Coordinates of C-alpha atoms and ligand atoms in Angstrom, one line a residue:
M1 CA -24.1 5.9 -19.2
S2 CA -23.7 6.9 -15.6
K3 CA -22.7 10.9 -15.3
K4 CA -21.6 12.5 -12.4
A5 CA -20.2 16.0 -11.5
I6 CA -18.5 17.2 -8.3
L7 CA -18.7 21.1 -8.0
H8 CA -17.5 23.8 -5.6
A9 CA -14.8 21.9 -3.8
T10 CA -13.4 24.4 -1.8
E11 CA -10.0 22.6 -2.3
L12 CA -9.5 20.2 -5.0
A13 CA -6.0 18.4 -4.7
T14 CA -5.6 16.9 -8.0
C15 CA -2.1 15.4 -7.2
R16 CA -1.5 15.5 -11.2
T17 CA 1.6 14.3 -12.4
L18 CA 3.6 13.2 -15.4
G19 CA 5.3 10.3 -13.5
P20 CA 6.1 9.4 -10.0
K21 CA 6.8 12.7 -8.1
H22 CA 10.7 13.0 -7.0
G23 CA 11.9 15.3 -4.4
K24 CA 10.6 18.9 -4.8
E25 CA 7.9 17.7 -7.0
M26 CA 6.2 16.4 -4.0
S27 CA 5.3 19.7 -2.7
D28 CA 2.9 20.3 -5.7
V29 CA -0.6 18.7 -5.2
G30 CA -2.0 20.5 -8.2
M31 CA -4.6 22.3 -6.1
I32 CA -7.6 24.1 -7.5
T33 CA -9.8 26.1 -5.7
D34 CA -13.5 26.0 -6.1
G35 CA -12.8 22.9 -8.4
A36 CA -14.6 20.5 -10.4
V37 CA -14.7 17.0 -11.6
V38 CA -16.9 15.4 -14.4
M39 CA -17.0 11.9 -14.6
E40 CA -18.8 9.4 -17.1
D41 CA -19.0 5.9 -16.9
G42 CA -16.6 5.6 -13.9
K43 CA -14.0 7.6 -15.6
I44 CA -12.8 11.4 -15.3
V45 CA -13.4 13.3 -18.4
F46 CA -13.0 17.0 -17.1
V47 CA -11.2 18.7 -14.3
G48 CA -11.0 22.5 -13.7
T49 CA -12.5 25.3 -11.7
T50 CA -16.3 25.2 -11.3
G51 CA -16.4 28.1 -13.6
E52 CA -14.4 26.3 -16.5
V53 CA -16.5 23.3 -15.9
K54 CA -19.8 25.2 -16.0
A55 CA -18.9 26.8 -19.1
K56 CA -18.3 23.5 -20.9
Y57 CA -21.3 21.5 -19.5
G58 CA -24.0 24.3 -18.8
D59 CA -26.7 23.3 -16.5
F60 CA -25.3 19.6 -16.3
A61 CA -28.7 18.2 -17.4
G62 CA -28.6 14.4 -17.2
Y63 CA -25.6 14.7 -14.4
D64 CA -26.0 14.0 -10.8
V65 CA -24.4 16.7 -9.3
I66 CA -22.7 16.7 -5.7
D67 CA -21.9 20.2 -4.1
A68 CA -18.7 20.0 -2.5
K69 CA -18.7 23.6 -1.1
G70 CA -17.1 23.5 2.4
H71 CA -15.4 20.2 1.4
A72 CA -11.7 19.2 0.3
V73 CA -11.5 16.6 -2.4
I74 CA -8.5 14.5 -3.1
P75 CA -7.7 11.4 -4.9
G76 CA -8.4 8.0 -3.3
F77 CA -5.6 6.8 -1.5
V78 CA -3.5 3.8 -2.7
D79 CA -2.0 1.7 0.0
S80 CA 0.9 0.1 -1.7
H81 CA 2.1 -2.5 0.8
T82 CA -0.2 -4.6 3.0
H83 CA -0.8 -8.2 4.2
F84 CA -4.3 -8.1 4.9
I85 CA -5.0 -11.6 4.1
F86 CA -4.2 -13.7 7.2
G87 CA -5.4 -16.4 9.5
G88 CA -5.4 -15.8 13.1
Y89 CA -4.2 -12.7 15.5
R90 CA -0.9 -12.2 17.4
A91 CA -2.3 -9.9 20.2
D92 CA 0.0 -11.9 22.6
E93 CA 2.9 -11.0 20.7
F94 CA 2.0 -7.4 21.0
S95 CA 1.5 -7.8 24.7
W96 CA 5.0 -9.4 25.1
R97 CA 6.6 -6.7 22.9
L98 CA 5.0 -4.0 25.4
K99 CA 6.9 -5.6 28.0
G100 CA 10.2 -5.5 26.3
D101 CA 10.4 -8.5 24.0
S102 CA 11.4 -7.8 20.4
Y103 CA 10.1 -8.6 17.0
M104 CA 12.9 -10.6 15.8
S105 CA 13.4 -12.6 19.1
I106 CA 9.8 -13.7 18.9
M107 CA 10.5 -14.6 15.2
E108 CA 13.7 -16.6 16.5
R109 CA 11.6 -18.5 18.9
G110 CA 9.2 -19.8 16.2
G111 CA 6.5 -17.2 16.9
G112 CA 6.0 -14.2 14.5
I113 CA 5.5 -14.8 10.7
A114 CA 5.7 -18.7 11.4
S115 CA 2.5 -18.5 13.9
T116 CA 0.6 -16.7 11.2
M117 CA 1.8 -19.1 8.8
N118 CA 0.2 -22.1 10.9
A119 CA -3.1 -20.3 11.6
T120 CA -3.3 -19.4 7.8
R121 CA -2.4 -23.0 6.7
N122 CA -5.2 -24.3 9.0
A123 CA -7.8 -21.7 7.9
S124 CA -10.3 -22.4 5.2
K125 CA -10.5 -20.2 2.1
Q126 CA -13.8 -19.1 3.2
E127 CA -12.5 -17.8 6.6
L128 CA -9.6 -16.2 4.9
K129 CA -12.2 -14.4 2.6
K130 CA -14.8 -13.4 5.1
E131 CA -12.0 -11.6 7.4
G132 CA -10.4 -10.0 4.2
L133 CA -13.5 -8.6 3.2
E134 CA -14.1 -7.0 6.5
R135 CA -10.8 -5.6 6.3
M136 CA -11.3 -4.2 3.0
N137 CA -14.4 -2.5 4.2
R138 CA -12.3 -0.9 7.1
M139 CA -9.7 0.5 4.4
L140 CA -12.2 1.7 2.4
S141 CA -13.7 3.8 5.1
Y142 CA -10.5 5.5 5.4
G143 CA -10.7 6.7 1.6
V144 CA -8.3 4.0 0.2
T145 CA -9.5 2.9 -3.1
T146 CA -6.5 0.9 -4.4
V147 CA -4.8 -1.7 -2.2
E148 CA -1.6 -4.1 -2.8
G149 CA -1.9 -7.3 -0.9
K150 CA 0.9 -10.0 -0.5
S151 CA 0.6 -13.8 0.0
G152 CA 3.4 -15.0 2.1
Y153 CA 1.7 -16.6 5.1
G154 CA 1.5 -19.9 3.3
M155 CA 4.9 -20.5 2.0
D156 CA 3.7 -24.0 0.7
K157 CA 2.1 -23.9 -2.8
D158 CA -1.3 -24.6 -2.0
T159 CA -1.7 -21.8 0.8
E160 CA 0.1 -19.3 -1.2
L161 CA -2.3 -20.2 -4.2
T162 CA -5.2 -20.0 -1.9
M163 CA -4.1 -16.5 -0.6
L164 CA -3.9 -15.1 -4.0
E165 CA -7.0 -16.7 -5.1
V166 CA -8.8 -15.2 -2.2
M167 CA -7.5 -11.7 -3.2
E168 CA -8.5 -12.5 -7.1
E169 CA -12.2 -13.1 -5.9
L170 CA -12.3 -10.1 -3.5
D171 CA -10.9 -8.0 -6.2
K172 CA -14.0 -8.9 -8.4
E173 CA -16.5 -8.9 -5.7
H174 CA -15.4 -5.5 -3.7
P175 CA -15.5 -2.1 -5.0
L176 CA -11.6 -1.8 -3.9
D177 CA -9.0 -2.8 -6.5
I178 CA -6.5 -5.1 -5.2
V179 CA -3.0 -5.4 -6.6
R180 CA -1.4 -8.9 -5.9
T181 CA 2.0 -9.7 -4.9
Y182 CA 3.6 -13.1 -4.4
L183 CA 5.6 -13.2 -1.2
G184 CA 6.7 -16.7 -1.0
P185 CA 10.2 -15.8 0.5
H186 CA 8.7 -14.0 3.8
A187 CA 10.6 -16.5 6.1
V188 CA 12.1 -20.1 5.9
P189 CA 9.1 -22.5 6.8
P190 CA 10.1 -25.1 9.2
E191 CA 10.2 -27.9 6.7
Y192 CA 12.9 -25.8 4.9
K193 CA 14.8 -25.1 8.1
G194 CA 18.6 -24.4 7.4
R195 CA 17.8 -24.9 3.6
D196 CA 17.0 -21.2 2.5
K197 CA 18.5 -21.5 -1.0
E198 CA 16.5 -24.5 -1.7
F199 CA 13.4 -22.7 -0.5
I200 CA 13.8 -20.2 -3.0
D201 CA 14.3 -22.7 -5.7
Y202 CA 11.0 -24.2 -4.6
C203 CA 9.4 -21.1 -4.6
L204 CA 11.0 -20.2 -8.3
N205 CA 10.5 -23.4 -9.7
E206 CA 7.5 -25.1 -8.3
V207 CA 5.0 -22.2 -7.1
M208 CA 5.7 -19.2 -9.3
P209 CA 5.5 -20.7 -12.7
L210 CA 1.9 -21.5 -11.5
V211 CA 1.2 -18.1 -10.1
K212 CA 2.1 -16.6 -13.3
E213 CA 0.3 -19.4 -15.5
R214 CA -2.8 -18.2 -13.7
N215 CA -1.9 -14.7 -13.4
L216 CA -2.5 -14.6 -9.8
A217 CA 0.2 -12.1 -9.0
E218 CA 2.0 -9.3 -11.1
F219 CA 4.7 -8.4 -8.4
A220 CA 7.3 -10.7 -6.6
D221 CA 8.4 -9.7 -3.2
I222 CA 11.1 -11.0 -0.3
F223 CA 11.9 -10.2 3.2
T224 CA 15.7 -9.2 2.9
E225 CA 16.8 -9.2 6.6
K226 CA 19.6 -10.3 8.9
G227 CA 18.4 -14.0 10.0
V228 CA 15.7 -14.3 7.1
F229 CA 17.0 -14.0 3.5
G230 CA 20.5 -12.3 3.0
I231 CA 21.4 -10.2 0.1
E232 CA 22.9 -13.1 -2.3
D233 CA 19.5 -15.2 -1.7
S234 CA 17.6 -12.3 -2.3
R235 CA 19.2 -11.4 -5.6
Y236 CA 19.1 -14.8 -6.7
Y237 CA 15.2 -14.8 -6.0
L238 CA 14.7 -11.3 -7.7
Q239 CA 16.7 -12.3 -10.6
G240 CA 14.6 -15.4 -11.1
A241 CA 11.5 -13.9 -10.6
K242 CA 12.3 -11.2 -13.2
K243 CA 12.8 -14.1 -15.7
L244 CA 9.5 -15.5 -14.9
G245 CA 8.0 -12.1 -15.7
F246 CA 7.4 -10.5 -12.4
K247 CA 7.7 -7.0 -11.3
L248 CA 9.7 -6.7 -8.1
K249 CA 9.5 -5.5 -4.8
V250 CA 11.6 -5.8 -1.6
H251 CA 11.2 -5.7 2.1
A252 CA 14.6 -3.9 2.7
D253 CA 16.7 -2.4 5.6
E254 CA 14.0 -2.9 8.1
M255 CA 15.9 -4.0 11.3
N256 CA 19.4 -3.9 9.7
D257 CA 21.3 -2.3 7.0
L258 CA 22.2 -5.2 4.6
G259 CA 21.8 -2.8 1.7
G260 CA 18.7 -4.2 0.7
S261 CA 17.4 -0.8 -0.9
A262 CA 20.7 -0.4 -3.0
M263 CA 20.2 -4.0 -4.3
A264 CA 16.7 -3.2 -5.0
V265 CA 17.8 0.0 -7.3
E266 CA 20.3 -2.4 -9.0
E267 CA 17.8 -5.1 -9.7
G268 CA 15.4 -2.8 -11.0
C269 CA 12.6 -3.2 -8.4
T270 CA 9.4 -1.0 -8.9
S271 CA 9.6 -0.3 -5.0
A272 CA 11.9 -1.0 -1.9
D273 CA 10.0 -1.0 1.5
H274 CA 10.6 -0.2 4.9
L275 CA 14.2 1.6 4.8
L276 CA 14.3 2.5 8.5
M277 CA 18.1 1.3 8.5
A278 CA 18.8 2.6 4.9
S279 CA 22.5 4.3 4.7
D280 CA 23.3 7.6 3.1
E281 CA 24.8 5.6 0.1
S282 CA 21.4 3.6 -0.3
I283 CA 19.4 6.9 -0.2
E284 CA 21.6 8.4 -2.7
K285 CA 21.4 5.3 -5.1
L286 CA 17.2 5.3 -4.8
A287 CA 17.1 9.2 -5.3
K288 CA 19.1 8.7 -8.6
G289 CA 17.1 5.5 -9.7
T290 CA 13.6 4.6 -10.7
T291 CA 12.9 2.8 -7.6
V292 CA 10.2 4.2 -5.3
A293 CA 11.0 4.3 -1.6
T294 CA 8.1 3.2 0.4
L295 CA 7.9 4.0 4.0
L296 CA 5.7 2.2 6.5
P297 CA 5.5 4.7 9.3
A298 CA 2.8 2.6 11.5
T299 CA 5.3 -0.2 11.5
A300 CA 7.9 1.7 13.0
F301 CA 5.4 3.2 15.4
S302 CA 4.0 -0.1 16.4
L303 CA 7.3 -1.7 17.0
G304 CA 8.7 1.5 18.8
A305 CA 11.6 1.8 16.3
E306 CA 13.0 4.8 14.6
Y307 CA 11.4 6.2 11.7
A308 CA 12.7 6.2 8.3
R309 CA 14.6 9.1 7.1
G310 CA 11.8 10.3 4.9
R311 CA 12.7 14.0 5.2
K312 CA 16.1 13.4 4.0
M313 CA 15.0 10.9 1.2
I314 CA 12.8 13.8 -0.1
D315 CA 15.5 16.4 0.2
Q316 CA 17.8 14.1 -1.7
G317 CA 15.3 13.7 -4.6
C318 CA 13.8 10.3 -3.9
A319 CA 10.2 9.5 -4.8
V320 CA 8.7 8.5 -1.7
A321 CA 5.5 6.7 -1.1
I322 CA 3.7 5.9 2.1
A323 CA 1.7 2.7 3.0
S324 CA 0.6 0.8 5.8
D325 CA 2.2 -2.6 6.1
Y326 CA -1.3 -3.7 7.5
N327 CA -0.3 -7.2 8.7
P328 CA -1.1 -9.4 11.8
G329 CA 2.3 -8.9 13.5
S330 CA 4.6 -6.0 13.2
C331 CA 1.8 -3.4 12.2
H332 CA -1.9 -4.3 12.6
T333 CA -3.4 -1.2 11.5
C334 CA -4.5 0.2 8.5
S335 CA -5.2 3.5 9.6
I336 CA -4.6 6.4 7.1
P337 CA -4.9 9.1 9.8
L338 CA -2.3 7.8 12.0
M339 CA 0.0 7.5 9.1
I340 CA -0.7 11.1 8.0
A341 CA -0.2 12.0 11.8
I342 CA 3.2 10.3 12.2
S343 CA 4.6 11.1 8.5
C344 CA 3.9 15.0 9.4
I345 CA 4.7 15.0 13.0
Y346 CA 7.6 12.6 13.2
M347 CA 8.9 12.4 9.8
H348 CA 8.7 16.0 9.3
L349 CA 7.0 15.8 5.9
S350 CA 4.5 18.6 4.8
I351 CA 0.8 17.5 4.2
E352 CA 1.4 18.1 0.4
E353 CA 4.2 15.6 0.3
V354 CA 2.1 13.2 2.2
L355 CA -0.7 13.6 0.1
N356 CA 1.5 12.8 -3.1
A357 CA 3.0 9.8 -1.3
M358 CA -0.1 8.1 -0.3
T359 CA -1.8 8.8 -3.7
V360 CA 0.6 9.3 -6.9
N361 CA 3.6 7.8 -5.6
G362 CA 1.5 4.6 -4.1
A363 CA 0.2 4.1 -7.4
A364 CA 3.7 4.4 -8.9
A365 CA 4.8 1.9 -6.4
V366 CA 2.3 -0.7 -7.5
G367 CA 2.5 0.2 -11.4
R368 CA -0.8 1.9 -11.6
L369 CA 0.2 5.4 -12.1
N370 CA -1.7 5.2 -15.7
T371 CA -5.0 4.4 -14.1
V372 CA -5.2 5.8 -10.5
G373 CA -3.5 7.9 -8.1
S374 CA -4.5 11.3 -9.1
I375 CA -7.5 13.3 -10.3
E376 CA -7.0 13.6 -14.2
V377 CA -8.5 13.0 -17.2
G378 CA -8.8 9.4 -18.5
K379 CA -8.2 7.9 -14.9
K380 CA -10.7 6.2 -12.8
A381 CA -12.8 8.3 -10.9
D382 CA -11.4 7.3 -7.5
M383 CA -11.8 10.1 -5.0
V384 CA -12.5 11.0 -1.4
I385 CA -14.5 13.8 -0.2
L386 CA -13.6 15.1 3.2
D387 CA -15.9 16.6 5.8
K388 CA -13.6 19.5 6.2
P389 CA -12.7 22.2 3.6
S390 CA -8.8 21.8 3.4
I391 CA -6.2 19.3 3.2
Q392 CA -4.6 21.2 6.1
F393 CA -7.1 19.4 8.2
L394 CA -5.6 16.0 7.6
P395 CA -2.8 15.9 10.0
Y396 CA -4.5 18.7 12.3
C397 CA -7.5 16.4 12.9
T398 CA -4.9 14.2 14.4
A399 CA -5.7 10.3 13.8
M400 CA -9.2 11.0 13.1
N401 CA -11.2 9.9 10.2
I402 CA -12.3 12.9 8.2
V403 CA -13.5 11.0 5.2
D404 CA -17.0 12.0 4.2
T405 CA -17.8 10.2 1.0
V406 CA -15.5 8.0 -1.1
I407 CA -16.1 8.0 -5.0
K408 CA -15.1 4.6 -6.4
N409 CA -15.2 4.2 -10.2
G410 CA -17.6 7.1 -10.1
E411 CA -20.1 5.6 -7.5
E412 CA -20.7 7.2 -4.4
I413 CA -19.9 5.2 -1.2
K414 CA -21.3 7.3 1.9
I415 CA -18.8 6.8 4.9
K416 CA -19.7 9.4 7.6
K417 CA -22.7 8.6 9.6
E418 CA -24.6 11.4 11.0
L419 CA -24.2 11.1 14.7
Ligands
NIG1 O1 6.7 -6.0 6.5 N1 9.0 -7.6 7.7 C1 8.2 -8.8 7.3 N2 6.9 -8.9 6.9 C2 6.1 -7.8 7.6 C3 5.6 -8.3 8.9 C4 4.9 -9.7 8.7 C5 4.5 -10.2 10.2 O2 5.0 -9.9 11.2 O3 3.3 -11.1 10.3 C6 6.4 -6.5 7.5 O4 6.6 -5.9 8.5
FE2 FE1 5.4 -5.7 4.6

């Protein structure tokens, strides 16, 4: 049995919780000073002050002990929204946008998602896997221990299944855990141009039963947006996906307020994501419902768009999660430090709110609150040891990576190299 203990953490932000944290609950990170955690076989078995832990475990004979004096310890981050498996890059589109082009006009001209679709359809499974693995290493270096990954760059059956298989294999081979989402209706592929509804039927009838049968995804997602899939098509898809046994997510109210986030609440989605344009009424609905409001601030940053109204959402009582949206187009970064900086400085969230948004509420957004997202007895021993003594340094070390060590399933992964 592998036994490990962390002692003397200057700050231990447990983020302990009974459920997703809503509104004011997001200000509480369950802080323990001079904190300690005991782990056995990859699971957390005791959490408390170093004094309490020592009183129970004595001299820790047989334990591998980490002295975390001078370090803050936090739960591993849960990046609950990414598209990290893709072929090709779209650096050219990024340059066009710098010159004034817009994301949607590039998409309308046949670029954007369709361009990555072509590159992904043409990539081999090995290529997708190799690049995916490198991206996972980078995410891990930022302290991410669970990541959600979407299909959606194949749109046809074979490529969609390949993307999900790649994630299934990477999940087994890499320490990071992957939660898989089927995003067939990410755009209308050229072979279905003008036949949106038929494409959704193709997803529901030809692809998703196979995805379900082979247990390749637990969530289904759709890009609900003006010029992509409207509310009626989206509802039809979500209801069909639910019947097939999928949990639901929606890309909602990103560029236009179509009422996608209100629809997400009505259809019982686990999360509604983006929400830049979500109306007051939609925010009210999210606050009263059980759908997690997932904000993707690095996407708004990369697109030069207005940020989602995270402050208002928390003040109204929403459960807010923050994720990267790592993808080849609208947001080609998985930088946790960048997201923390934007969330604190421009969305006016406190560091406590941001930490809960990127751990427990991220876990809630991927249906994993029972196993990850906080430092609590019975959960996976997924933690991050910072190279600074306080969580206050997370936004203060602006957009810099202050992860020293990642603990994944109780195993130590050293990140900070001595310079
Ligand atoms: O979440 N908005 C739709 N989907 C992705 C972008 C995908 C892409 O541009 O390749 C998003 O931003
Ligand atoms: Fe996305």
